[in-house]
């Protein structure tokens, strides 16, 4: 369940298109999941979270989907903008206040 | 801006040395977390403090230690530094340190060990 890596997958999308970033998590007992965005030279920035009693949560231009059956999390970004270019991390809270981060996905937005 | 501050922004030192990284949590937050982000290991949880007490421990080496002071700022001490300790070190904070409390990250300290 630890982040291993680190050849990060890259998703390239055209400005205005929708983006879908996927993440597989490791611990079936995890009950809280978060998506973070990290821009170059900055710390991870909270985007959206979801608890395990939900399968979908929407924010402003972002939607998180949780499939506990296959331990899969996805982040959908609507109308992707150049400012969305960053590395996106999913994180699961495995209990005991410990967050385990995925390796990350690079999102590149083409203008 | 998350409200979490970290100093210094950059630190360059030599192997065998000791450094101290500092973190001030968001106003009102009682819990502080430390993370290491390296190229080969990604973002790894090190340790958590809540209101001055250690609450959770992750992949923290014995050469590393941390503490949280009465004013709630925290310091991460790294000693006997090795080349492999070169990384970004992030501090995060939240109000109560619960499992479902969002952690807000600071800008990080980039440590380079030569």
mmCIF file with all atom_site columns, C-alpha atoms in Angstrom:
data_model
loop_
_atom_site.group_PDB
_atom_site.id
_atom_site.type_symbol
_atom_site.label_atom_id
_atom_site.label_alt_id
_atom_site.label_comp_id
_atom_site.label_asym_id
_atom_site.label_entity_id
_atom_site.label_seq_id
_atom_site.pdbx_PDB_ins_code
_atom_site.Cartn_x
_atom_site.Cartn_y
_atom_site.Cartn_z
_atom_site.occupancy
_atom_site.B_iso_or_equiv
_atom_site.pdbx_formal_charge
_atom_site.auth_seq_id
_atom_site.auth_comp_id
_atom_site.auth_asym_id
_atom_site.auth_atom_id
_atom_site.pdbx_PDB_model_num
ATOM 1   C CA . UNK A 1 1   ? 0.000   0.000  0.000   1.00 0.00 ? 1   UNK A CA 1
ATOM 2   C CA . UNK A 1 2   ? 2.938   2.364  0.146   1.00 0.00 ? 2   UNK A CA 1
ATOM 3   C CA . UNK A 1 3   ? 3.575   4.790  -2.626  1.00 0.00 ? 3   UNK A CA 1
ATOM 4   C CA . UNK A 1 4   ? 6.061   3.212  -4.919  1.00 0.00 ? 4   UNK A CA 1
ATOM 5   C CA . UNK A 1 5   ? 7.262   4.604  -7.992  1.00 0.00 ? 5   UNK A CA 1
ATOM 6   C CA . UNK A 1 6   ? 8.082   6.631  -9.568  1.00 0.00 ? 6   UNK A CA 1
ATOM 7   C CA . UNK A 1 7   ? 7.458   6.664  -13.222 1.00 0.00 ? 7   UNK A CA 1
ATOM 8   C CA . UNK A 1 8   ? 4.407   8.838  -13.108 1.00 0.00 ? 8   UNK A CA 1
ATOM 9   C CA . UNK A 1 9   ? 1.682   8.288  -15.679 1.00 0.00 ? 9   UNK A CA 1
ATOM 10  C CA . UNK A 1 10  ? 0.852   11.348 -17.736 1.00 0.00 ? 10  UNK A CA 1
ATOM 11  C CA . UNK A 1 11  ? -2.540  12.443 -18.956 1.00 0.00 ? 11  UNK A CA 1
ATOM 12  C CA . UNK A 1 12  ? -2.564  15.015 -21.734 1.00 0.00 ? 12  UNK A CA 1
ATOM 13  C CA . UNK A 1 13  ? -5.847  16.728 -22.493 1.00 0.00 ? 13  UNK A CA 1
ATOM 14  C CA . UNK A 1 14  ? -6.984  19.581 -24.653 1.00 0.00 ? 14  UNK A CA 1
ATOM 15  C CA . UNK A 1 15  ? -8.134  22.726 -22.903 1.00 0.00 ? 15  UNK A CA 1
ATOM 16  C CA . UNK A 1 16  ? -11.881 22.570 -22.439 1.00 0.00 ? 16  UNK A CA 1
ATOM 17  C CA . UNK A 1 17  ? -12.063 18.785 -22.457 1.00 0.00 ? 17  UNK A CA 1
ATOM 18  C CA . UNK A 1 18  ? -12.924 16.706 -19.408 1.00 0.00 ? 18  UNK A CA 1
ATOM 19  C CA . UNK A 1 19  ? -10.146 14.873 -17.550 1.00 0.00 ? 19  UNK A CA 1
ATOM 20  C CA . UNK A 1 20  ? -10.387 11.611 -15.666 1.00 0.00 ? 20  UNK A CA 1
ATOM 21  C CA . UNK A 1 21  ? -7.573  10.614 -13.343 1.00 0.00 ? 21  UNK A CA 1
ATOM 22  C CA . UNK A 1 22  ? -7.646  7.158  -11.832 1.00 0.00 ? 22  UNK A CA 1
ATOM 23  C CA . UNK A 1 23  ? -6.228  5.671  -8.686  1.00 0.00 ? 23  UNK A CA 1
ATOM 24  C CA . UNK A 1 24  ? -6.173  2.208  -7.185  1.00 0.00 ? 24  UNK A CA 1
ATOM 25  C CA . UNK A 1 25  ? -5.955  2.081  -3.416  1.00 0.00 ? 25  UNK A CA 1
ATOM 26  C CA . UNK A 1 26  ? -4.679  -0.744 -1.326  1.00 0.00 ? 26  UNK A CA 1
ATOM 27  C CA . UNK A 1 27  ? -6.519  -1.066 1.958   1.00 0.00 ? 27  UNK A CA 1
ATOM 28  C CA . UNK A 1 28  ? -10.103 -2.295 1.887   1.00 0.00 ? 28  UNK A CA 1
ATOM 29  C CA . UNK A 1 29  ? -10.569 -0.957 5.421   1.00 0.00 ? 29  UNK A CA 1
ATOM 30  C CA . UNK A 1 30  ? -9.756  2.641  4.431   1.00 0.00 ? 30  UNK A CA 1
ATOM 31  C CA . UNK A 1 31  ? -12.748 4.861  5.027   1.00 0.00 ? 31  UNK A CA 1
ATOM 32  C CA . UNK A 1 32  ? -11.615 8.274  3.879   1.00 0.00 ? 32  UNK A CA 1
ATOM 33  C CA . UNK A 1 33  ? -10.059 9.322  0.590   1.00 0.00 ? 33  UNK A CA 1
ATOM 34  C CA . UNK A 1 34  ? -8.669  12.602 -0.632  1.00 0.00 ? 34  UNK A CA 1
ATOM 35  C CA . UNK A 1 35  ? -7.450  14.055 -3.888  1.00 0.00 ? 35  UNK A CA 1
ATOM 36  C CA . UNK A 1 36  ? -4.593  16.533 -3.793  1.00 0.00 ? 36  UNK A CA 1
ATOM 37  C CA . UNK A 1 37  ? -3.116  18.696 -6.534  1.00 0.00 ? 37  UNK A CA 1
ATOM 38  C CA . UNK A 1 38  ? 0.568   19.584 -6.464  1.00 0.00 ? 38  UNK A CA 1
ATOM 39  C CA . UNK A 1 39  ? 1.975   22.298 -8.668  1.00 0.00 ? 39  UNK A CA 1
ATOM 40  C CA . UNK A 1 40  ? 5.682   22.591 -9.277  1.00 0.00 ? 40  UNK A CA 1
ATOM 41  C CA . UNK A 1 41  ? 7.488   23.970 -6.232  1.00 0.00 ? 41  UNK A CA 1
ATOM 42  C CA . UNK A 1 42  ? 4.418   23.900 -4.027  1.00 0.00 ? 42  UNK A CA 1
ATOM 43  C CA . UNK A 1 43  ? 2.889   21.662 -1.396  1.00 0.00 ? 43  UNK A CA 1
ATOM 44  C CA . UNK A 1 44  ? -0.094  19.383 -2.061  1.00 0.00 ? 44  UNK A CA 1
ATOM 45  C CA . UNK A 1 45  ? -3.341  21.321 -2.214  1.00 0.00 ? 45  UNK A CA 1
ATOM 46  C CA . UNK A 1 46  ? -6.625  19.751 -1.111  1.00 0.00 ? 46  UNK A CA 1
ATOM 47  C CA . UNK A 1 47  ? -9.149  19.349 -3.937  1.00 0.00 ? 47  UNK A CA 1
ATOM 48  C CA . UNK A 1 48  ? -11.928 17.095 -2.747  1.00 0.00 ? 48  UNK A CA 1
ATOM 49  C CA . UNK A 1 49  ? -12.554 14.229 -0.367  1.00 0.00 ? 49  UNK A CA 1
ATOM 50  C CA . UNK A 1 50  ? -14.995 11.383 0.004   1.00 0.00 ? 50  UNK A CA 1
ATOM 51  C CA . UNK A 1 51  ? -15.941 9.022  2.781   1.00 0.00 ? 51  UNK A CA 1
ATOM 52  C CA . UNK A 1 52  ? -16.443 5.330  2.240   1.00 0.00 ? 52  UNK A CA 1
ATOM 53  C CA . UNK A 1 53  ? -20.205 5.549  2.808   1.00 0.00 ? 53  UNK A CA 1
ATOM 54  C CA . UNK A 1 54  ? -20.514 7.522  -0.422  1.00 0.00 ? 54  UNK A CA 1
ATOM 55  C CA . UNK A 1 55  ? -19.766 6.586  -4.018  1.00 0.00 ? 55  UNK A CA 1
ATOM 56  C CA . UNK A 1 56  ? -19.809 10.042 -5.554  1.00 0.00 ? 56  UNK A CA 1
ATOM 57  C CA . UNK A 1 57  ? -19.139 13.573 -4.442  1.00 0.00 ? 57  UNK A CA 1
ATOM 58  C CA . UNK A 1 58  ? -19.151 16.729 -6.483  1.00 0.00 ? 58  UNK A CA 1
ATOM 59  C CA . UNK A 1 59  ? -17.327 19.966 -6.049  1.00 0.00 ? 59  UNK A CA 1
ATOM 60  C CA . UNK A 1 60  ? -16.769 22.935 -8.273  1.00 0.00 ? 60  UNK A CA 1
ATOM 61  C CA . UNK A 1 61  ? -15.746 21.442 -11.647 1.00 0.00 ? 61  UNK A CA 1
ATOM 62  C CA . UNK A 1 62  ? -14.516 18.290 -9.896  1.00 0.00 ? 62  UNK A CA 1
ATOM 63  C CA . UNK A 1 63  ? -16.192 14.987 -9.095  1.00 0.00 ? 63  UNK A CA 1
ATOM 64  C CA . UNK A 1 64  ? -14.752 12.093 -7.140  1.00 0.00 ? 64  UNK A CA 1
ATOM 65  C CA . UNK A 1 65  ? -16.045 8.572  -7.681  1.00 0.00 ? 65  UNK A CA 1
ATOM 66  C CA . UNK A 1 66  ? -15.363 5.728  -5.291  1.00 0.00 ? 66  UNK A CA 1
ATOM 67  C CA . UNK A 1 67  ? -15.757 2.058  -6.172  1.00 0.00 ? 67  UNK A CA 1
ATOM 68  C CA . UNK A 1 68  ? -15.083 0.059  -3.056  1.00 0.00 ? 68  UNK A CA 1
ATOM 69  C CA . UNK A 1 69  ? -15.673 -3.261 -4.779  1.00 0.00 ? 69  UNK A CA 1
ATOM 70  C CA . UNK A 1 70  ? -12.570 -2.878 -6.893  1.00 0.00 ? 70  UNK A CA 1
ATOM 71  C CA . UNK A 1 71  ? -10.793 -0.380 -4.621  1.00 0.00 ? 71  UNK A CA 1
ATOM 72  C CA . UNK A 1 72  ? -10.768 2.325  -7.252  1.00 0.00 ? 72  UNK A CA 1
ATOM 73  C CA . UNK A 1 73  ? -10.988 6.074  -6.988  1.00 0.00 ? 73  UNK A CA 1
ATOM 74  C CA . UNK A 1 74  ? -11.283 8.560  -9.811  1.00 0.00 ? 74  UNK A CA 1
ATOM 75  C CA . UNK A 1 75  ? -11.168 12.319 -10.146 1.00 0.00 ? 75  UNK A CA 1
ATOM 76  C CA . UNK A 1 76  ? -13.077 13.958 -12.938 1.00 0.00 ? 76  UNK A CA 1
ATOM 77  C CA . UNK A 1 77  ? -12.256 17.536 -13.886 1.00 0.00 ? 77  UNK A CA 1
ATOM 78  C CA . UNK A 1 78  ? -14.754 19.276 -16.118 1.00 0.00 ? 78  UNK A CA 1
ATOM 79  C CA . UNK A 1 79  ? -13.701 21.798 -18.757 1.00 0.00 ? 79  UNK A CA 1
ATOM 80  C CA . UNK A 1 80  ? -10.010 21.389 -17.979 1.00 0.00 ? 80  UNK A CA 1
ATOM 81  C CA . UNK A 1 81  ? -8.019  24.618 -17.914 1.00 0.00 ? 81  UNK A CA 1
ATOM 82  C CA . UNK A 1 82  ? -4.289  25.322 -18.242 1.00 0.00 ? 82  UNK A CA 1
ATOM 83  C CA . UNK A 1 83  ? -4.213  26.115 -14.523 1.00 0.00 ? 83  UNK A CA 1
ATOM 84  C CA . UNK A 1 84  ? -5.214  22.526 -13.824 1.00 0.00 ? 84  UNK A CA 1
ATOM 85  C CA . UNK A 1 85  ? -1.811  21.318 -15.039 1.00 0.00 ? 85  UNK A CA 1
ATOM 86  C CA . UNK A 1 86  ? -0.156  19.673 -12.047 1.00 0.00 ? 86  UNK A CA 1
ATOM 87  C CA . UNK A 1 87  ? 0.529   16.325 -10.411 1.00 0.00 ? 87  UNK A CA 1
ATOM 88  C CA . UNK A 1 88  ? -2.577  14.795 -8.857  1.00 0.00 ? 88  UNK A CA 1
ATOM 89  C CA . UNK A 1 89  ? -2.362  12.427 -5.908  1.00 0.00 ? 89  UNK A CA 1
ATOM 90  C CA . UNK A 1 90  ? -4.997  10.267 -4.360  1.00 0.00 ? 90  UNK A CA 1
ATOM 91  C CA . UNK A 1 91  ? -4.590  9.473  -0.690  1.00 0.00 ? 91  UNK A CA 1
ATOM 92  C CA . UNK A 1 92  ? -6.292  6.974  1.572   1.00 0.00 ? 92  UNK A CA 1
ATOM 93  C CA . UNK A 1 93  ? -6.553  7.216  5.322   1.00 0.00 ? 93  UNK A CA 1
ATOM 94  C CA . UNK A 1 94  ? -5.620  3.762  6.550   1.00 0.00 ? 94  UNK A CA 1
ATOM 95  C CA . UNK A 1 95  ? -6.509  4.584  10.134  1.00 0.00 ? 95  UNK A CA 1
ATOM 96  C CA . UNK A 1 96  ? -4.460  5.909  12.988  1.00 0.00 ? 96  UNK A CA 1
ATOM 97  C CA . UNK A 1 97  ? -4.292  9.277  11.226  1.00 0.00 ? 97  UNK A CA 1
ATOM 98  C CA . UNK A 1 98  ? -2.009  7.868  8.532   1.00 0.00 ? 98  UNK A CA 1
ATOM 99  C CA . UNK A 1 99  ? -2.417  8.967  4.946   1.00 0.00 ? 99  UNK A CA 1
ATOM 100 C CA . UNK A 1 100 ? -0.973  6.748  2.225   1.00 0.00 ? 100 UNK A CA 1
ATOM 101 C CA . UNK A 1 101 ? -0.456  8.549  -1.048  1.00 0.00 ? 101 UNK A CA 1
ATOM 102 C CA . UNK A 1 102 ? -0.530  7.133  -4.533  1.00 0.00 ? 102 UNK A CA 1
ATOM 103 C CA . UNK A 1 103 ? 2.403   7.733  -6.836  1.00 0.00 ? 103 UNK A CA 1
ATOM 104 C CA . UNK A 1 104 ? 0.614   10.541 -8.652  1.00 0.00 ? 104 UNK A CA 1
ATOM 105 C CA . UNK A 1 105 ? -0.511  11.353 -12.177 1.00 0.00 ? 105 UNK A CA 1
ATOM 106 C CA . UNK A 1 106 ? 0.803   14.237 -14.236 1.00 0.00 ? 106 UNK A CA 1
ATOM 107 C CA . UNK A 1 107 ? -1.949  16.223 -15.939 1.00 0.00 ? 107 UNK A CA 1
ATOM 108 C CA . UNK A 1 108 ? -0.867  18.323 -18.925 1.00 0.00 ? 108 UNK A CA 1
ATOM 109 C CA . UNK A 1 109 ? -3.360  20.667 -20.470 1.00 0.00 ? 109 UNK A CA 1
ATOM 110 C CA . UNK A 1 110 ? -2.746  21.684 -24.065 1.00 0.00 ? 110 UNK A CA 1
ATOM 111 C CA . UNK A 1 111 ? -3.996  25.069 -25.196 1.00 0.00 ? 111 UNK A CA 1
ATOM 112 C CA . UNK B 2 1   ? -2.083  29.684 0.512   1.00 0.00 ? 1   UNK B CA 1
ATOM 113 C CA . UNK B 2 2   ? -2.984  26.977 3.030   1.00 0.00 ? 2   UNK B CA 1
ATOM 114 C CA . UNK B 2 3   ? -2.014  28.972 6.109   1.00 0.00 ? 3   UNK B CA 1
ATOM 115 C CA . UNK B 2 4   ? 0.705   26.485 7.033   1.00 0.00 ? 4   UNK B CA 1
ATOM 116 C CA . UNK B 2 5   ? 4.188   28.002 7.001   1.00 0.00 ? 5   UNK B CA 1
ATOM 117 C CA . UNK B 2 6   ? 7.530   26.234 6.810   1.00 0.00 ? 6   UNK B CA 1
ATOM 118 C CA . UNK B 2 7   ? 11.073  27.485 7.143   1.00 0.00 ? 7   UNK B CA 1
ATOM 119 C CA . UNK B 2 8   ? 13.551  27.430 5.617   1.00 0.00 ? 8   UNK B CA 1
ATOM 120 C CA . UNK B 2 9   ? 12.408  27.053 2.029   1.00 0.00 ? 9   UNK B CA 1
ATOM 121 C CA . UNK B 2 10  ? 15.733  25.563 0.947   1.00 0.00 ? 10  UNK B CA 1
ATOM 122 C CA . UNK B 2 11  ? 18.506  23.945 2.927   1.00 0.00 ? 11  UNK B CA 1
ATOM 123 C CA . UNK B 2 12  ? 21.831  22.668 1.632   1.00 0.00 ? 12  UNK B CA 1
ATOM 124 C CA . UNK B 2 13  ? 24.091  20.757 3.948   1.00 0.00 ? 13  UNK B CA 1
ATOM 125 C CA . UNK B 2 14  ? 26.708  18.013 4.035   1.00 0.00 ? 14  UNK B CA 1
ATOM 126 C CA . UNK B 2 15  ? 26.546  14.363 4.955   1.00 0.00 ? 15  UNK B CA 1
ATOM 127 C CA . UNK B 2 16  ? 26.798  13.712 8.659   1.00 0.00 ? 16  UNK B CA 1
ATOM 128 C CA . UNK B 2 17  ? 25.296  17.045 9.603   1.00 0.00 ? 17  UNK B CA 1
ATOM 129 C CA . UNK B 2 18  ? 22.128  17.808 11.557  1.00 0.00 ? 18  UNK B CA 1
ATOM 130 C CA . UNK B 2 19  ? 19.346  20.173 10.520  1.00 0.00 ? 19  UNK B CA 1
ATOM 131 C CA . UNK B 2 20  ? 16.092  21.436 11.979  1.00 0.00 ? 20  UNK B CA 1
ATOM 132 C CA . UNK B 2 21  ? 13.013  22.160 9.908   1.00 0.00 ? 21  UNK B CA 1
ATOM 133 C CA . UNK B 2 22  ? 10.283  24.337 11.311  1.00 0.00 ? 22  UNK B CA 1
ATOM 134 C CA . UNK B 2 23  ? 6.529   24.357 10.785  1.00 0.00 ? 23  UNK B CA 1
ATOM 135 C CA . UNK B 2 24  ? 3.786   26.656 11.983  1.00 0.00 ? 24  UNK B CA 1
ATOM 136 C CA . UNK B 2 25  ? 0.307   25.164 11.600  1.00 0.00 ? 25  UNK B CA 1
ATOM 137 C CA . UNK B 2 26  ? -2.805  27.023 10.487  1.00 0.00 ? 26  UNK B CA 1
ATOM 138 C CA . UNK B 2 27  ? -4.244  29.250 13.169  1.00 0.00 ? 27  UNK B CA 1
ATOM 139 C CA . UNK B 2 28  ? -6.326  27.111 15.501  1.00 0.00 ? 28  UNK B CA 1
ATOM 140 C CA . UNK B 2 29  ? -5.028  23.755 14.296  1.00 0.00 ? 29  UNK B CA 1
ATOM 141 C CA . UNK B 2 30  ? -3.806  21.445 17.020  1.00 0.00 ? 30  UNK B CA 1
ATOM 142 C CA . UNK B 2 31  ? -2.403  18.650 14.912  1.00 0.00 ? 31  UNK B CA 1
ATOM 143 C CA . UNK B 2 32  ? 0.753   18.675 12.822  1.00 0.00 ? 32  UNK B CA 1
ATOM 144 C CA . UNK B 2 33  ? 1.971   16.031 10.397  1.00 0.00 ? 33  UNK B CA 1
ATOM 145 C CA . UNK B 2 34  ? 5.354   15.619 8.720   1.00 0.00 ? 34  UNK B CA 1
ATOM 146 C CA . UNK B 2 35  ? 5.880   14.037 5.312   1.00 0.00 ? 35  UNK B CA 1
ATOM 147 C CA . UNK B 2 36  ? 8.892   13.294 3.137   1.00 0.00 ? 36  UNK B CA 1
ATOM 148 C CA . UNK B 2 37  ? 8.634   13.488 -0.643  1.00 0.00 ? 37  UNK B CA 1
ATOM 149 C CA . UNK B 2 38  ? 11.502  11.932 -2.581  1.00 0.00 ? 38  UNK B CA 1
ATOM 150 C CA . UNK B 2 39  ? 11.872  10.992 -6.211  1.00 0.00 ? 39  UNK B CA 1
ATOM 151 C CA . UNK B 2 40  ? 11.995  7.270  -5.544  1.00 0.00 ? 40  UNK B CA 1
ATOM 152 C CA . UNK B 2 41  ? 9.587   6.913  -2.623  1.00 0.00 ? 41  UNK B CA 1
ATOM 153 C CA . UNK B 2 42  ? 6.919   9.489  -3.332  1.00 0.00 ? 42  UNK B CA 1
ATOM 154 C CA . UNK B 2 43  ? 5.076   11.188 -0.497  1.00 0.00 ? 43  UNK B CA 1
ATOM 155 C CA . UNK B 2 44  ? 5.544   9.298  2.768   1.00 0.00 ? 44  UNK B CA 1
ATOM 156 C CA . UNK B 2 45  ? 4.011   9.990  6.170   1.00 0.00 ? 45  UNK B CA 1
ATOM 157 C CA . UNK B 2 46  ? 6.613   10.396 8.908   1.00 0.00 ? 46  UNK B CA 1
ATOM 158 C CA . UNK B 2 47  ? 4.949   11.419 12.135  1.00 0.00 ? 47  UNK B CA 1
ATOM 159 C CA . UNK B 2 48  ? 1.977   13.232 13.671  1.00 0.00 ? 48  UNK B CA 1
ATOM 160 C CA . UNK B 2 49  ? 1.686   15.383 16.772  1.00 0.00 ? 49  UNK B CA 1
ATOM 161 C CA . UNK B 2 50  ? -1.481  16.522 18.457  1.00 0.00 ? 50  UNK B CA 1
ATOM 162 C CA . UNK B 2 51  ? -1.424  19.305 21.036  1.00 0.00 ? 51  UNK B CA 1
ATOM 163 C CA . UNK B 2 52  ? 2.181   18.586 21.932  1.00 0.00 ? 52  UNK B CA 1
ATOM 164 C CA . UNK B 2 53  ? 1.968   14.812 22.062  1.00 0.00 ? 53  UNK B CA 1
ATOM 165 C CA . UNK B 2 54  ? 3.068   12.260 19.484  1.00 0.00 ? 54  UNK B CA 1
ATOM 166 C CA . UNK B 2 55  ? -0.027  10.579 18.074  1.00 0.00 ? 55  UNK B CA 1
ATOM 167 C CA . UNK B 2 56  ? 1.021   8.484  15.095  1.00 0.00 ? 56  UNK B CA 1
ATOM 168 C CA . UNK B 2 57  ? 4.242   7.278  13.570  1.00 0.00 ? 57  UNK B CA 1
ATOM 169 C CA . UNK B 2 58  ? 4.973   6.271  10.031  1.00 0.00 ? 58  UNK B CA 1
ATOM 170 C CA . UNK B 2 59  ? 8.153   5.582  8.134   1.00 0.00 ? 59  UNK B CA 1
ATOM 171 C CA . UNK B 2 60  ? 10.372  7.787  10.251  1.00 0.00 ? 60  UNK B CA 1
ATOM 172 C CA . UNK B 2 61  ? 14.008  6.818  10.644  1.00 0.00 ? 61  UNK B CA 1
ATOM 173 C CA . UNK B 2 62  ? 15.591  6.671  14.079  1.00 0.00 ? 62  UNK B CA 1
ATOM 174 C CA . UNK B 2 63  ? 17.965  9.459  12.979  1.00 0.00 ? 63  UNK B CA 1
ATOM 175 C CA . UNK B 2 64  ? 14.914  11.709 12.650  1.00 0.00 ? 64  UNK B CA 1
ATOM 176 C CA . UNK B 2 65  ? 12.895  13.153 15.489  1.00 0.00 ? 65  UNK B CA 1
ATOM 177 C CA . UNK B 2 66  ? 10.189  15.727 15.910  1.00 0.00 ? 66  UNK B CA 1
ATOM 178 C CA . UNK B 2 67  ? 8.420   17.692 18.561  1.00 0.00 ? 67  UNK B CA 1
ATOM 179 C CA . UNK B 2 68  ? 5.526   20.070 18.933  1.00 0.00 ? 68  UNK B CA 1
ATOM 180 C CA . UNK B 2 69  ? 5.878   23.019 21.242  1.00 0.00 ? 69  UNK B CA 1
ATOM 181 C CA . UNK B 2 70  ? 3.293   24.698 23.537  1.00 0.00 ? 70  UNK B CA 1
ATOM 182 C CA . UNK B 2 71  ? 2.655   27.348 20.888  1.00 0.00 ? 71  UNK B CA 1
ATOM 183 C CA . UNK B 2 72  ? 1.843   24.417 18.538  1.00 0.00 ? 72  UNK B CA 1
ATOM 184 C CA . UNK B 2 73  ? 4.675   24.984 16.104  1.00 0.00 ? 73  UNK B CA 1
ATOM 185 C CA . UNK B 2 74  ? 6.640   21.870 15.290  1.00 0.00 ? 74  UNK B CA 1
ATOM 186 C CA . UNK B 2 75  ? 10.221  21.049 14.438  1.00 0.00 ? 75  UNK B CA 1
ATOM 187 C CA . UNK B 2 76  ? 11.611  18.080 12.552  1.00 0.00 ? 76  UNK B CA 1
ATOM 188 C CA . UNK B 2 77  ? 15.198  17.244 13.406  1.00 0.00 ? 77  UNK B CA 1
ATOM 189 C CA . UNK B 2 78  ? 17.266  15.246 10.938  1.00 0.00 ? 78  UNK B CA 1
ATOM 190 C CA . UNK B 2 79  ? 20.656  14.026 12.083  1.00 0.00 ? 79  UNK B CA 1
ATOM 191 C CA . UNK B 2 80  ? 23.613  12.081 10.672  1.00 0.00 ? 80  UNK B CA 1
ATOM 192 C CA . UNK B 2 81  ? 22.372  13.123 7.271   1.00 0.00 ? 81  UNK B CA 1
ATOM 193 C CA . UNK B 2 82  ? 22.914  10.883 4.283   1.00 0.00 ? 82  UNK B CA 1
ATOM 194 C CA . UNK B 2 83  ? 22.686  11.617 0.577   1.00 0.00 ? 83  UNK B CA 1
ATOM 195 C CA . UNK B 2 84  ? 19.425  9.708  0.452   1.00 0.00 ? 84  UNK B CA 1
ATOM 196 C CA . UNK B 2 85  ? 17.803  12.132 2.872   1.00 0.00 ? 85  UNK B CA 1
ATOM 197 C CA . UNK B 2 86  ? 17.700  14.733 0.127   1.00 0.00 ? 86  UNK B CA 1
ATOM 198 C CA . UNK B 2 87  ? 14.009  15.357 -0.402  1.00 0.00 ? 87  UNK B CA 1
ATOM 199 C CA . UNK B 2 88  ? 11.149  17.752 0.072   1.00 0.00 ? 88  UNK B CA 1
ATOM 200 C CA . UNK B 2 89  ? 9.812   17.781 3.600   1.00 0.00 ? 89  UNK B CA 1
ATOM 201 C CA . UNK B 2 90  ? 6.236   18.882 4.081   1.00 0.00 ? 90  UNK B CA 1
ATOM 202 C CA . UNK B 2 91  ? 4.301   19.782 7.142   1.00 0.00 ? 91  UNK B CA 1
ATOM 203 C CA . UNK B 2 92  ? 0.515   19.578 7.226   1.00 0.00 ? 92  UNK B CA 1
ATOM 204 C CA . UNK B 2 93  ? -1.983  20.545 9.880   1.00 0.00 ? 93  UNK B CA 1
ATOM 205 C CA . UNK B 2 94  ? -5.599  20.136 10.814  1.00 0.00 ? 94  UNK B CA 1
ATOM 206 C CA . UNK B 2 95  ? -7.822  21.046 13.692  1.00 0.00 ? 95  UNK B CA 1
ATOM 207 C CA . UNK B 2 96  ? -8.318  17.876 15.655  1.00 0.00 ? 96  UNK B CA 1
ATOM 208 C CA . UNK B 2 97  ? -6.181  15.221 14.009  1.00 0.00 ? 97  UNK B CA 1
ATOM 209 C CA . UNK B 2 98  ? -9.079  12.910 13.298  1.00 0.00 ? 98  UNK B CA 1
ATOM 210 C CA . UNK B 2 99  ? -9.029  10.339 10.538  1.00 0.00 ? 99  UNK B CA 1
ATOM 211 C CA . UNK B 2 100 ? -11.456 12.291 8.381   1.00 0.00 ? 100 UNK B CA 1
ATOM 212 C CA . UNK B 2 101 ? -10.055 15.741 9.016   1.00 0.00 ? 101 UNK B CA 1
ATOM 213 C CA . UNK B 2 102 ? -8.523  17.262 5.918   1.00 0.00 ? 102 UNK B CA 1
ATOM 214 C CA . UNK B 2 103 ? -4.815  17.864 6.154   1.00 0.00 ? 103 UNK B CA 1
ATOM 215 C CA . UNK B 2 104 ? -3.594  21.189 4.798   1.00 0.00 ? 104 UNK B CA 1
ATOM 216 C CA . UNK B 2 105 ? -0.031  21.241 3.534   1.00 0.00 ? 105 UNK B CA 1
ATOM 217 C CA . UNK B 2 106 ? 2.656   23.867 3.784   1.00 0.00 ? 106 UNK B CA 1
ATOM 218 C CA . UNK B 2 107 ? 4.969   24.866 0.919   1.00 0.00 ? 107 UNK B CA 1
ATOM 219 C CA . UNK B 2 108 ? 7.713   22.489 2.019   1.00 0.00 ? 108 UNK B CA 1
ATOM 220 C CA . UNK B 2 109 ? 11.426  22.634 2.753   1.00 0.00 ? 109 UNK B CA 1
ATOM 221 C CA . UNK B 2 110 ? 13.757  21.327 0.071   1.00 0.00 ? 110 UNK B CA 1
ATOM 222 C CA . UNK B 2 111 ? 16.714  19.603 1.695   1.00 0.00 ? 111 UNK B CA 1
ATOM 223 C CA . UNK B 2 112 ? 19.810  18.872 -0.335  1.00 0.00 ? 112 UNK B CA 1
ATOM 224 C CA . UNK B 2 113 ? 22.524  16.764 1.254   1.00 0.00 ? 113 UNK B CA 1
ATOM 225 C CA . UNK B 2 114 ? 25.874  16.952 -0.540  1.00 0.00 ? 114 UNK B CA 1
#
